[in-house]
PDB file of C-alpha atoms in Angstrom:
ATOM      1  CA  UNK O   1     -63.081 150.101 160.863  1.00 88.00           C
ATOM      2  CA  UNK O   2     -62.765 152.665 158.049  1.00 93.00           C
ATOM      3  CA  UNK O   3     -60.473 152.267 155.056  1.00 96.00           C
ATOM      4  CA  UNK O   4     -59.488 154.811 152.396  1.00 97.00           C
ATOM      5  CA  UNK O   5     -58.654 153.372 148.969  1.00 95.00           C
ATOM      6  CA  UNK O   6     -56.599 155.670 146.761  1.00 93.00           C
ATOM      7  CA  UNK O   7     -57.529 155.241 143.095  1.00 88.00           C
ATOM      8  CA  UNK O   8     -60.889 154.454 141.561  1.00 86.00           C
ATOM      9  CA  UNK O   9     -59.640 152.320 138.700  1.00 83.00           C
ATOM     10  CA  UNK O  10     -60.169 148.600 138.299  1.00 81.00           C
ATOM     11  CA  UNK O  11     -57.873 147.549 141.135  1.00 84.00           C
ATOM     12  CA  UNK O  12     -58.958 150.286 143.553  1.00 89.00           C
ATOM     13  CA  UNK O  13     -62.616 149.566 142.844  1.00 88.00           C
ATOM     14  CA  UNK O  14     -62.095 145.813 143.281  1.00 89.00           C
ATOM     15  CA  UNK O  15     -60.305 146.387 146.592  1.00 92.00           C
ATOM     16  CA  UNK O  16     -63.074 148.734 147.770  1.00 95.00           C
ATOM     17  CA  UNK O  17     -65.790 146.252 146.732  1.00 93.00           C
ATOM     18  CA  UNK O  18     -64.079 143.386 148.554  1.00 93.00           C
ATOM     19  CA  UNK O  19     -63.492 145.402 151.726  1.00 96.00           C
ATOM     20  CA  UNK O  20     -67.078 146.709 151.735  1.00 94.00           C
ATOM     21  CA  UNK O  21     -68.356 143.165 151.181  1.00 92.00           C
ATOM     22  CA  UNK O  22     -66.333 142.166 154.267  1.00 94.00           C
ATOM     23  CA  UNK O  23     -68.231 144.768 156.302  1.00 95.00           C
ATOM     24  CA  UNK O  24     -65.725 147.621 156.399  1.00 96.00           C
ATOM     25  CA  UNK O  25     -66.528 151.283 155.764  1.00 97.00           C
ATOM     26  CA  UNK O  26     -64.728 152.292 152.578  1.00 97.00           C
ATOM     27  CA  UNK O  27     -64.086 155.623 150.902  1.00 96.00           C
ATOM     28  CA  UNK O  28     -62.490 155.743 147.447  1.00 94.00           C
ATOM     29  CA  UNK O  29     -60.391 158.773 146.519  1.00 92.00           C
ATOM     30  CA  UNK O  30     -59.777 159.365 142.827  1.00 89.00           C
ATOM     31  CA  UNK O  31     -58.418 162.437 141.042  1.00 84.00           C
ATOM     32  CA  UNK O  32     -60.619 161.735 137.969  1.00 78.00           C
ATOM     33  CA  UNK O  33     -58.024 163.307 135.682  1.00 78.00           C
ATOM     34  CA  UNK O  34     -58.337 163.203 131.875  1.00 73.00           C
ATOM     35  CA  UNK O  35     -56.143 160.481 130.414  1.00 66.00           C
ATOM     36  CA  UNK O  36     -56.118 158.424 133.615  1.00 71.00           C
ATOM     37  CA  UNK O  37     -55.036 154.846 132.966  1.00 68.00           C
ATOM     38  CA  UNK O  38     -58.186 153.299 134.420  1.00 66.00           C
ATOM     39  CA  UNK O  39     -60.254 154.752 131.564  1.00 65.00           C
ATOM     40  CA  UNK O  40     -58.300 152.710 129.026  1.00 65.00           C
ATOM     41  CA  UNK O  41     -57.302 149.630 131.016  1.00 61.00           C
ATOM     42  CA  UNK O  42     -58.841 146.366 129.914  1.00 60.00           C
ATOM     43  CA  UNK O  43     -58.573 144.708 133.310  1.00 62.00           C
ATOM     44  CA  UNK O  44     -56.427 141.887 132.015  1.00 67.00           C
ATOM     45  CA  UNK O  45     -54.628 139.377 134.188  1.00 71.00           C
ATOM     46  CA  UNK O  46     -52.132 137.863 131.797  1.00 75.00           C
ATOM     47  CA  UNK O  47     -49.168 136.235 133.539  1.00 77.00           C
ATOM     48  CA  UNK O  48     -47.941 134.936 130.175  1.00 73.00           C
ATOM     49  CA  UNK O  49     -48.506 138.224 128.339  1.00 72.00           C
ATOM     50  CA  UNK O  50     -46.700 140.153 131.046  1.00 77.00           C
ATOM     51  CA  UNK O  51     -43.758 137.742 130.792  1.00 80.00           C
ATOM     52  CA  UNK O  52     -43.896 136.823 134.471  1.00 83.00           C
ATOM     53  CA  UNK O  53     -42.801 133.203 134.020  1.00 82.00           C
ATOM     54  CA  UNK O  54     -39.740 132.583 136.172  1.00 88.00           C
ATOM     55  CA  UNK O  55     -40.195 135.779 138.222  1.00 91.00           C
ATOM     56  CA  UNK O  56     -41.191 136.018 141.888  1.00 90.00           C
ATOM     57  CA  UNK O  57     -44.604 137.361 140.778  1.00 89.00           C
ATOM     58  CA  UNK O  58     -45.496 134.409 138.556  1.00 87.00           C
ATOM     59  CA  UNK O  59     -47.121 132.204 141.226  1.00 89.00           C
ATOM     60  CA  UNK O  60     -49.082 135.155 142.648  1.00 90.00           C
ATOM     61  CA  UNK O  61     -50.260 136.156 139.166  1.00 86.00           C
ATOM     62  CA  UNK O  62     -51.473 132.618 138.445  1.00 86.00           C
ATOM     63  CA  UNK O  63     -53.298 132.509 141.782  1.00 89.00           C
ATOM     64  CA  UNK O  64     -54.926 135.892 141.065  1.00 86.00           C
ATOM     65  CA  UNK O  65     -55.970 134.667 137.646  1.00 84.00           C
ATOM     66  CA  UNK O  66     -57.578 131.580 139.185  1.00 86.00           C
ATOM     67  CA  UNK O  67     -59.609 133.762 141.585  1.00 89.00           C
ATOM     68  CA  UNK O  68     -61.165 135.971 138.876  1.00 87.00           C
ATOM     69  CA  UNK O  69     -64.053 133.702 137.774  1.00 89.00           C
ATOM     70  CA  UNK O  70     -65.485 133.592 141.318  1.00 92.00           C
ATOM     71  CA  UNK O  71     -64.881 137.324 141.791  1.00 91.00           C
ATOM     72  CA  UNK O  72     -66.652 138.054 138.489  1.00 90.00           C
ATOM     73  CA  UNK O  73     -69.622 135.947 139.605  1.00 92.00           C
ATOM     74  CA  UNK O  74     -69.814 137.868 142.903  1.00 92.00           C
ATOM     75  CA  UNK O  75     -69.809 141.187 141.016  1.00 91.00           C
ATOM     76  CA  UNK O  76     -72.557 139.919 138.717  1.00 94.00           C
ATOM     77  CA  UNK O  77     -74.648 138.720 141.658  1.00 95.00           C
ATOM     78  CA  UNK O  78     -74.268 142.052 143.439  1.00 92.00           C
ATOM     79  CA  UNK O  79     -74.849 144.248 140.387  1.00 93.00           C
ATOM     80  CA  UNK O  80     -77.466 142.110 138.664  1.00 95.00           C
ATOM     81  CA  UNK O  81     -75.733 142.264 135.286  1.00 95.00           C
ATOM     82  CA  UNK O  82     -72.935 140.577 133.395  1.00 93.00           C
ATOM     83  CA  UNK O  83     -69.351 141.787 133.736  1.00 86.00           C
ATOM     84  CA  UNK O  84     -68.587 140.022 130.425  1.00 83.00           C
ATOM     85  CA  UNK O  85     -65.790 137.934 131.901  1.00 80.00           C
ATOM     86  CA  UNK O  86     -63.966 135.919 129.220  1.00 75.00           C
ATOM     87  CA  UNK O  87     -61.091 133.576 130.066  1.00 74.00           C
ATOM     88  CA  UNK O  88     -58.141 133.387 127.686  1.00 69.00           C
ATOM     89  CA  UNK O  89     -56.548 135.882 125.333  1.00 65.00           C
ATOM     90  CA  UNK O  90     -57.377 136.436 121.685  1.00 61.00           C
ATOM     91  CA  UNK O  91     -54.292 136.837 119.504  1.00 56.00           C
ATOM     92  CA  UNK O  92     -55.031 138.323 116.096  1.00 58.00           C
ATOM     93  CA  UNK O  93     -52.884 137.602 113.064  1.00 54.00           C
ATOM     94  CA  UNK O  94     -52.913 136.212 109.538  1.00 52.00           C
ATOM     95  CA  UNK O  95     -53.174 132.568 110.526  1.00 50.00           C
ATOM     96  CA  UNK O  96     -50.551 129.870 110.766  1.00 54.00           C
ATOM     97  CA  UNK O  97     -47.784 130.304 108.246  1.00 55.00           C
ATOM     98  CA  UNK O  98     -49.272 133.581 107.010  1.00 51.00           C
ATOM     99  CA  UNK O  99     -51.701 131.769 104.698  1.00 52.00           C
ATOM    100  CA  UNK O 100     -54.746 133.881 103.804  1.00 50.00           C
ATOM    101  CA  UNK O 101     -56.944 130.796 103.561  1.00 45.00           C
ATOM    102  CA  UNK O 102     -56.214 129.771 107.130  1.00 45.00           C
ATOM    103  CA  UNK O 103     -58.047 131.097 110.194  1.00 43.00           C
ATOM    104  CA  UNK O 104     -56.943 134.523 111.392  1.00 44.00           C
ATOM    105  CA  UNK O 105     -57.602 134.283 115.126  1.00 45.00           C
ATOM    106  CA  UNK O 106     -56.376 131.984 117.851  1.00 45.00           C
ATOM    107  CA  UNK O 107     -57.746 131.887 121.381  1.00 48.00           C
ATOM    108  CA  UNK O 108     -54.809 131.279 123.695  1.00 50.00           C
ATOM    109  CA  UNK O 109     -55.556 130.411 127.334  1.00 52.00           C
ATOM    110  CA  UNK O 110     -53.461 131.693 130.180  1.00 53.00           C
ATOM    111  CA  UNK O 111     -51.196 129.269 132.001  1.00 54.00           C
ATOM    112  CA  UNK O 112     -53.169 127.232 134.484  1.00 54.00           C
ATOM    113  CA  UNK O 113     -56.431 127.740 132.572  1.00 56.00           C
ATOM    114  CA  UNK O 114     -58.621 124.779 131.640  1.00 55.00           C
ATOM    115  CA  UNK O 115     -59.573 126.495 128.347  1.00 53.00           C
ATOM    116  CA  UNK O 116     -57.850 124.944 125.309  1.00 56.00           C
ATOM    117  CA  UNK O 117     -56.675 126.962 122.272  1.00 55.00           C
ATOM    118  CA  UNK O 118     -58.975 126.915 119.250  1.00 56.00           C
ATOM    119  CA  UNK O 119     -58.666 128.380 115.779  1.00 57.00           C
ATOM    120  CA  UNK O 120     -61.557 130.608 114.733  1.00 59.00           C
ATOM    121  CA  UNK O 121     -62.605 131.572 111.207  1.00 59.00           C
ATOM    122  CA  UNK O 122     -62.047 135.252 110.335  1.00 58.00           C
ATOM    123  CA  UNK O 123     -65.094 137.490 110.009  1.00 60.00           C
ATOM    124  CA  UNK O 124     -64.554 140.453 107.741  1.00 59.00           C
ATOM    125  CA  UNK O 125     -66.966 143.304 107.294  1.00 58.00           C
ATOM    126  CA  UNK O 126     -66.838 145.212 104.079  1.00 55.00           C
TER     127      UNK O 126
END
């Protein structure tokens, strides 16, 4: 069976990779236009950040998020290099209560993640 995937961004490429891995013939069509979203997309799955809680997409988004670590490992095994997968989201601010002496970064895990939030000391370059 042959499949045409329209769009060579993160999602189109992931779909093509998965279909090819399943033994299908795949062709990816992409316009490769300047300013295309895939050039700037970070590839984030953030059910909380996208405010999906309470929507019909919330459960699907959480399931997709739970599948990413294994998918990242399969990409790394195939490509022989790291995809730099990092669970959680880094929120940047001035620290709790706006105090300069407090840490400036907080790692916030996505819902359903086993990663716990942790405060990190700021690192400034001058």
